mmCIF file of C-alpha atoms in Angstrom:
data_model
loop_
_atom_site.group_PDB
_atom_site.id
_atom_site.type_symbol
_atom_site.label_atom_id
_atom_site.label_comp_id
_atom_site.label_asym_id
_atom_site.label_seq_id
_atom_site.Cartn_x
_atom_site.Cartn_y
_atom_site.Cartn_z
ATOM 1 C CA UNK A 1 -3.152 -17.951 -2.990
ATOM 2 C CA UNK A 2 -3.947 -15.228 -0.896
ATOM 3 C CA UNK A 3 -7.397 -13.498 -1.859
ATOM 4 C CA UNK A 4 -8.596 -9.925 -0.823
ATOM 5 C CA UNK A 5 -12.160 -8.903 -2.143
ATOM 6 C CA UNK A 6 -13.869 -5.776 -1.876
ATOM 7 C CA UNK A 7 -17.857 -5.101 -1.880
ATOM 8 C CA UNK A 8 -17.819 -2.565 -4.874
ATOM 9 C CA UNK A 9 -15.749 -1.544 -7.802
ATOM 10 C CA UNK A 10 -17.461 1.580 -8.198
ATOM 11 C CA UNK A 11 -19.619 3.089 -6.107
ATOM 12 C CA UNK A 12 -21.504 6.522 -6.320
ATOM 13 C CA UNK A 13 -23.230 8.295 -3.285
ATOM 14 C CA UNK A 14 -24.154 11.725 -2.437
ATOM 15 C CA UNK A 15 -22.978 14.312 0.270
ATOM 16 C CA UNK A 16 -24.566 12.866 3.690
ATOM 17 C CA UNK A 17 -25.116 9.739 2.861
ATOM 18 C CA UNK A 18 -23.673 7.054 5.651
ATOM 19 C CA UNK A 19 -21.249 4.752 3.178
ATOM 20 C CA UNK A 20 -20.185 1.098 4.008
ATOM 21 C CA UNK A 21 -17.183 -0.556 2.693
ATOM 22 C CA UNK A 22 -16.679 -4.171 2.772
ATOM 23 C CA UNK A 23 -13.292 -6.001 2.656
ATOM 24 C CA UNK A 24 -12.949 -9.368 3.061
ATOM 25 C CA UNK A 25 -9.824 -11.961 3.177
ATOM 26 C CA UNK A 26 -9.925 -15.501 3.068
ATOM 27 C CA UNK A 27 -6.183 -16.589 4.563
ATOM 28 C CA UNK A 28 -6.799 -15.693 7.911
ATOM 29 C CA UNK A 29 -4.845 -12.778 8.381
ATOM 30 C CA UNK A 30 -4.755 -11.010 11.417
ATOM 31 C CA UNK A 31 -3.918 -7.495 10.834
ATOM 32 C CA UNK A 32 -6.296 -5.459 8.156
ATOM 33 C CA UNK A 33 -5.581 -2.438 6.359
ATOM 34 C CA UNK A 34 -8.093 0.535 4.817
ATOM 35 C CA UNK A 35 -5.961 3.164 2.331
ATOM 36 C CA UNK A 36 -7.297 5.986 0.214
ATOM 37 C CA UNK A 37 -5.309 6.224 -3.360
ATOM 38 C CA UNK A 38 -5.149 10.074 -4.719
ATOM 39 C CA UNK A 39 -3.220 10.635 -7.589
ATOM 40 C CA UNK A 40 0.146 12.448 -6.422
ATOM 41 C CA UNK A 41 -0.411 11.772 -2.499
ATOM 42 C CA UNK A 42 0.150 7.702 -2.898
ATOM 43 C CA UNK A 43 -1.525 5.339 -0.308
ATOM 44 C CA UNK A 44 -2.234 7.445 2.798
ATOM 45 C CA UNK A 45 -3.931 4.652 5.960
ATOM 46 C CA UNK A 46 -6.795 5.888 7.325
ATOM 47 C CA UNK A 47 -7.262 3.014 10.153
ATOM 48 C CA UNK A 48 -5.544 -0.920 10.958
ATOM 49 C CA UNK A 49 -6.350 -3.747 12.534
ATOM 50 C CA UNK A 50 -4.426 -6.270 14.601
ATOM 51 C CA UNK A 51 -7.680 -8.327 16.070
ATOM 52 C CA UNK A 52 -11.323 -8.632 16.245
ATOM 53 C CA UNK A 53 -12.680 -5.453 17.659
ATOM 54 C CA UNK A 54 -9.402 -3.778 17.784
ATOM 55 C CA UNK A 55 -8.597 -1.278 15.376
ATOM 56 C CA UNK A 56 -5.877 2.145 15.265
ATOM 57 C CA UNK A 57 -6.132 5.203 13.890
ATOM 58 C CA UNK A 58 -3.742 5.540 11.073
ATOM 59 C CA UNK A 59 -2.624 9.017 9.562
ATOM 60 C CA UNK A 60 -5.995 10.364 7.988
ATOM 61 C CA UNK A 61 -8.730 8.882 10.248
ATOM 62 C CA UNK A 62 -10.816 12.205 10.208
ATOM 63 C CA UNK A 63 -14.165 11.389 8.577
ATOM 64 C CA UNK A 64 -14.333 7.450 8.775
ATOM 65 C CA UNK A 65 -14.672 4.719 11.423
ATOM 66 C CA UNK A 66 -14.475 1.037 11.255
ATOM 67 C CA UNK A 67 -15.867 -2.317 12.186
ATOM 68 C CA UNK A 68 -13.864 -5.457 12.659
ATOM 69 C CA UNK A 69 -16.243 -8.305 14.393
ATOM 70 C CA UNK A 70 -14.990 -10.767 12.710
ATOM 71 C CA UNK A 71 -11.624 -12.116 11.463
ATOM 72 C CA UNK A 72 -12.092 -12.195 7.476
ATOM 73 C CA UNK A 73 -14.192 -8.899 7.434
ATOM 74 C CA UNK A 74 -13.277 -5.289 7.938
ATOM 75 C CA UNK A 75 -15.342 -2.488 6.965
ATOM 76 C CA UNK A 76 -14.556 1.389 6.430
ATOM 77 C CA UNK A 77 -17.499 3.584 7.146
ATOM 78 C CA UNK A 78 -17.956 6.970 6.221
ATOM 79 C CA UNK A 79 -20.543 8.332 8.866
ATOM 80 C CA UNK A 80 -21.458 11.534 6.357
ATOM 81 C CA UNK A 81 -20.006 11.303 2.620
ATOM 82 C CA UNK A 82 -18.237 14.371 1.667
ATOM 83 C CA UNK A 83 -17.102 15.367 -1.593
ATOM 84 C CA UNK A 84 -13.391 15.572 -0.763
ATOM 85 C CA UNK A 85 -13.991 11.840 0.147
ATOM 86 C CA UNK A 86 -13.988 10.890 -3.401
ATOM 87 C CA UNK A 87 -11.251 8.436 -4.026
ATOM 88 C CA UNK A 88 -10.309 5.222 -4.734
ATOM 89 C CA UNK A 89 -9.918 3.293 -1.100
ATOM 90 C CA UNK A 90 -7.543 -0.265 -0.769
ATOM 91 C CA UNK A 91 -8.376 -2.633 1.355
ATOM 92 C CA UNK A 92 -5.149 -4.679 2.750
ATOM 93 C CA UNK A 93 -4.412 -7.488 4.766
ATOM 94 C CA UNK A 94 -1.228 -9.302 6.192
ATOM 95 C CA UNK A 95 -0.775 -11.967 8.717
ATOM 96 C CA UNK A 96 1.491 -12.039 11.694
ATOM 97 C CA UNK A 97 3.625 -14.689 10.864
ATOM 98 C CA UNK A 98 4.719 -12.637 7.732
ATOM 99 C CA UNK A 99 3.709 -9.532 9.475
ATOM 100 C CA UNK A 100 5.120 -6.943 6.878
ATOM 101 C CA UNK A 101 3.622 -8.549 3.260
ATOM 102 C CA UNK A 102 0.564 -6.435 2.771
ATOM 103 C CA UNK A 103 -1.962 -8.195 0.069
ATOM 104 C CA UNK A 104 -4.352 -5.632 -1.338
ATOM 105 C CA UNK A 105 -7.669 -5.949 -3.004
ATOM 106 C CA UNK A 106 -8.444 -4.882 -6.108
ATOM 107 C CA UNK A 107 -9.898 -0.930 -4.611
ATOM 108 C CA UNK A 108 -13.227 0.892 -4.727
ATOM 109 C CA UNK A 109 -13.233 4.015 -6.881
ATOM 110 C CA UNK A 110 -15.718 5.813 -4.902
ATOM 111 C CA UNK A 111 -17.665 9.044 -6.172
ATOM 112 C CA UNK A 112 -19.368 11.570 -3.925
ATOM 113 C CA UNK A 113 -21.770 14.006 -5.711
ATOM 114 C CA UNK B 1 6.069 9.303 12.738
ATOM 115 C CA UNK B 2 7.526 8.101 9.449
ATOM 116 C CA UNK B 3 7.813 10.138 6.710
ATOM 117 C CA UNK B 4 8.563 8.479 3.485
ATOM 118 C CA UNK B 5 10.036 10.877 0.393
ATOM 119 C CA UNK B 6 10.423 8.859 -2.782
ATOM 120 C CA UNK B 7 11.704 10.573 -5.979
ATOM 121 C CA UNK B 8 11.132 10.908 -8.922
ATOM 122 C CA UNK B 9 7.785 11.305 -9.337
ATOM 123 C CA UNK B 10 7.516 10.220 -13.054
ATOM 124 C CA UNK B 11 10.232 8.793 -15.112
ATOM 125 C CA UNK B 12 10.731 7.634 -18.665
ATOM 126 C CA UNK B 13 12.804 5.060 -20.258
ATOM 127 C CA UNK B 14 13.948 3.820 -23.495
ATOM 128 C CA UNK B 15 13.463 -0.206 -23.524
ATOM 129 C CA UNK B 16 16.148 -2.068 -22.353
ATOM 130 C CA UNK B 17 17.894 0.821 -20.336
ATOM 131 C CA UNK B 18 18.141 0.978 -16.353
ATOM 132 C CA UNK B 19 15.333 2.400 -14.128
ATOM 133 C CA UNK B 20 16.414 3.971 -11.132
ATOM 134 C CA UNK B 21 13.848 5.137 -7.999
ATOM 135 C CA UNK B 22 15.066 6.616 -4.778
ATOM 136 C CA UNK B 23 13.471 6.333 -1.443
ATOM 137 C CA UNK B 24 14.132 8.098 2.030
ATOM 138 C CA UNK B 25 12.903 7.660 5.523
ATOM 139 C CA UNK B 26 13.311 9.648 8.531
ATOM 140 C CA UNK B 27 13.132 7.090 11.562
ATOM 141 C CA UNK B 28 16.080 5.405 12.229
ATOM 142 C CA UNK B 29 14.185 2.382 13.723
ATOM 143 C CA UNK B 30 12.457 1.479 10.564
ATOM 144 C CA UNK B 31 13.377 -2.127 9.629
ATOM 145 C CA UNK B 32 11.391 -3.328 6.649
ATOM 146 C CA UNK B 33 11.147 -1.542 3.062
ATOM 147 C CA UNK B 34 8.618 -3.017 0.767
ATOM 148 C CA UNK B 35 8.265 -1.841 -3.191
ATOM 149 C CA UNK B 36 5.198 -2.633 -4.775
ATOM 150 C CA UNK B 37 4.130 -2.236 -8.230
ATOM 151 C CA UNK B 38 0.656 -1.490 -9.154
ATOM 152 C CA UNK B 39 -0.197 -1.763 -13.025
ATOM 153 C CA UNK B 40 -2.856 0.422 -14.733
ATOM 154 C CA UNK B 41 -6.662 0.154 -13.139
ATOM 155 C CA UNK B 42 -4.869 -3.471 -10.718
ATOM 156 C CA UNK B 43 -4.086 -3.143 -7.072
ATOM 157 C CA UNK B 44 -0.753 -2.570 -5.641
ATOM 158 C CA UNK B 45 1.564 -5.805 -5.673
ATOM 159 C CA UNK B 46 4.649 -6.985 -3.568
ATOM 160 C CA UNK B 47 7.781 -7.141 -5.898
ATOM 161 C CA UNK B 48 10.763 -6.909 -3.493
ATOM 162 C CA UNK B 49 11.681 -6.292 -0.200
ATOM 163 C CA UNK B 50 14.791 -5.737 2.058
ATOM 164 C CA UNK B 51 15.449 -5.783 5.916
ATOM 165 C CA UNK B 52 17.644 -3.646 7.936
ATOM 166 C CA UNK B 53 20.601 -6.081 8.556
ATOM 167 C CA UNK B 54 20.814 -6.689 4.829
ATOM 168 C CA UNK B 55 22.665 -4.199 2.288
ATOM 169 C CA UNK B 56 21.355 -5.495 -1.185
ATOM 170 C CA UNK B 57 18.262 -7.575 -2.446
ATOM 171 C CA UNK B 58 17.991 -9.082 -6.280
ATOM 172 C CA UNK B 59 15.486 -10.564 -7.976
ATOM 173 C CA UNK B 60 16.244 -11.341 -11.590
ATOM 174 C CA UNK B 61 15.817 -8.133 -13.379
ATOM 175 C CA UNK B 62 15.327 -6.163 -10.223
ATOM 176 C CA UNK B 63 17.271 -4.990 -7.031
ATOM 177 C CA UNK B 64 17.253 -3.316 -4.407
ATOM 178 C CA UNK B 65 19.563 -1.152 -2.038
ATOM 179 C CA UNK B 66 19.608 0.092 1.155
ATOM 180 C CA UNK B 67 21.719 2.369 2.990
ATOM 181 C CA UNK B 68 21.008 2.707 6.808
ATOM 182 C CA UNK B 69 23.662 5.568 7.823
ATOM 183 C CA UNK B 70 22.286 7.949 5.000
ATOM 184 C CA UNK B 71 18.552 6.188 5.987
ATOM 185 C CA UNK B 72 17.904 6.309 1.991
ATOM 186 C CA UNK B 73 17.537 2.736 -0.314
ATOM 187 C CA UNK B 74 16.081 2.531 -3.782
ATOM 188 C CA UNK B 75 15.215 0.345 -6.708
ATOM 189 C CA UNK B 76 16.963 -0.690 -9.260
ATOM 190 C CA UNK B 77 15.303 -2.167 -12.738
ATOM 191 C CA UNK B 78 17.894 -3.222 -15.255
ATOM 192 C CA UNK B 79 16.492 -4.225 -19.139
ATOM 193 C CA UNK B 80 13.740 -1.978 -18.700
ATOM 194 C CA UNK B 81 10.446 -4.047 -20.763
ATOM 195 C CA UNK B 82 7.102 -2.170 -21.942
ATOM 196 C CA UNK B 83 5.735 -4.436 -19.406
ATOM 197 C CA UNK B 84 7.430 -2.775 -16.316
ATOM 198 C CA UNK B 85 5.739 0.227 -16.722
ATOM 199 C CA UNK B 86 3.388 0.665 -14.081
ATOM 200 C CA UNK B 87 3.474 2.921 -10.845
ATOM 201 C CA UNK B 88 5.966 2.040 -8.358
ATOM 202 C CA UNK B 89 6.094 2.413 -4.265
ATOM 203 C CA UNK B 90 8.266 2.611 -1.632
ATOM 204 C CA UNK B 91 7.312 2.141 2.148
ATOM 205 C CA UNK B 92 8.785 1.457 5.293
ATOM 206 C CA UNK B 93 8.017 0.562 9.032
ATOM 207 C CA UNK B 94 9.217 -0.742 12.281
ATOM 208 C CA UNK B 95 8.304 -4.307 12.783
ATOM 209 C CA UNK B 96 8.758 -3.801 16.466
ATOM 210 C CA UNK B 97 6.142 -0.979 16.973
ATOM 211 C CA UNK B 98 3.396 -2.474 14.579
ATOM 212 C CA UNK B 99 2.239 -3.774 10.917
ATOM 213 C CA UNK B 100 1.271 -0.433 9.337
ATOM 214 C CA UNK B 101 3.788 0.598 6.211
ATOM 215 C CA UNK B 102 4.155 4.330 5.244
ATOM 216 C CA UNK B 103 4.667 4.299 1.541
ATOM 217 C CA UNK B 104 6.029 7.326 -0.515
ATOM 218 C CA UNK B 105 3.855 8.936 -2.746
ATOM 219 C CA UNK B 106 4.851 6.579 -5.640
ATOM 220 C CA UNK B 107 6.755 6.881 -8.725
ATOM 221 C CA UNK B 108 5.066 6.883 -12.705
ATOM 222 C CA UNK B 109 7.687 4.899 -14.707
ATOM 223 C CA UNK B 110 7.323 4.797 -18.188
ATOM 224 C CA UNK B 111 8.907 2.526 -20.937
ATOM 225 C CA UNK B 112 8.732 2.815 -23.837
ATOM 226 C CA UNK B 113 9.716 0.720 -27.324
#
């Protein structure tokens, strides 16, 4: 059974603060996913993964970076916390053989003061 | 890119009646169309999916269609249970340019008994 874990549930921080996100699969997937969840905009990707140390912007990069060195783990970093980064981000992960079946973990409602 | 619209936004049902969502995409290339279902406060899961060089998917209680001309497919739910209420989305992508899915902004079905 395919398992996706994230660091945090919840998770407050304040403006300026430099936020990691952990996300962490244990079926050896190659290609990782990082989404932010607003209500009425659905799940918008901020950056992918194929590889180690490879990663693509996806369609709302603006304000994050992250760190794949190694397989299991991808992180989301947010270099500066804003408010407007409040949200609830999804980690996802899918392997090549099944390429297109994206397994999520369970999300990080993250709150920005 | 992809731009997924999926409609309607929020939808009520009596139990045991049909539940209808609608889903369209604007690049023709797109090959793969994913729902998922994500339950109150769970992460988004993998009901059904459907490939390009298939017309019709079903799964028990649900189905899906797709129409490649008119680039629009959707999901069917017949016998509508409390249980299937949840918020629904639709995605798509080209699994010849890359892993990433662009969902629509997701659909709030209701049932109710």
């Amino acid at each position: 059974d395919v398992k996706v874990t994230q660091s945090s549930r919840y998770l407050v921080k304040r403006t300026g603060e430099k936020v990691f996100l952990e996300c962490v699969q244990d079926m050896d997937h190659e290609n990782m996913f990082w989404y932010r969840q607003d209500p009425g905009l659905g799940l918008r990707l901020i950056y992918f993964s194929y590889d180690v140390k490879m990663k693509e912007k996806g369609d709302i990069p603006e304000g994050y970076s992250v760190s794949r060195e190694k397989k299991e783990r991808f992180s989301l970093i947010l270099e500066s916390a804003s408010t407007n980064q409040t949200s609830m981000y999804l980690c996802a992960s899918s392997s090549t053989r099944l390429r297109e079946t994206q397994y999520f973990g369970p999300g990080t409602r993250l709150l920005v003061l | 890119g992809e731009n997924v619209e999926q409609h309607p936004s929020t939808l009520s049902v009596q139990e045991g009646d049909s539940a209808v969502i609608k889903c369209t995409y604007s690049d023709s290339a797109s090959n793969y169309f994913p729902w998922y279902k994500q339950e109150l406060g769970k992460r988004p899961q993998l009901i059904i999916d459907i490939r390009s060089n298939v017309g019709e998917k079903k799964d028990q209680r649900i189905a899906v269609t797709l129409n490649k001309t008119a680039k629009h497919f959707s999901l069917h739910i017949t016998e509508t249970q409390p249980e299937d209420s949840a918020v629904y989305f639709c995605a798509a992508s080209n699994s010849n340019s890359g892993y990433a899915l662009n969902f629509g902004k997701g659909t709030s079905l209701l049932v109710t008994p």
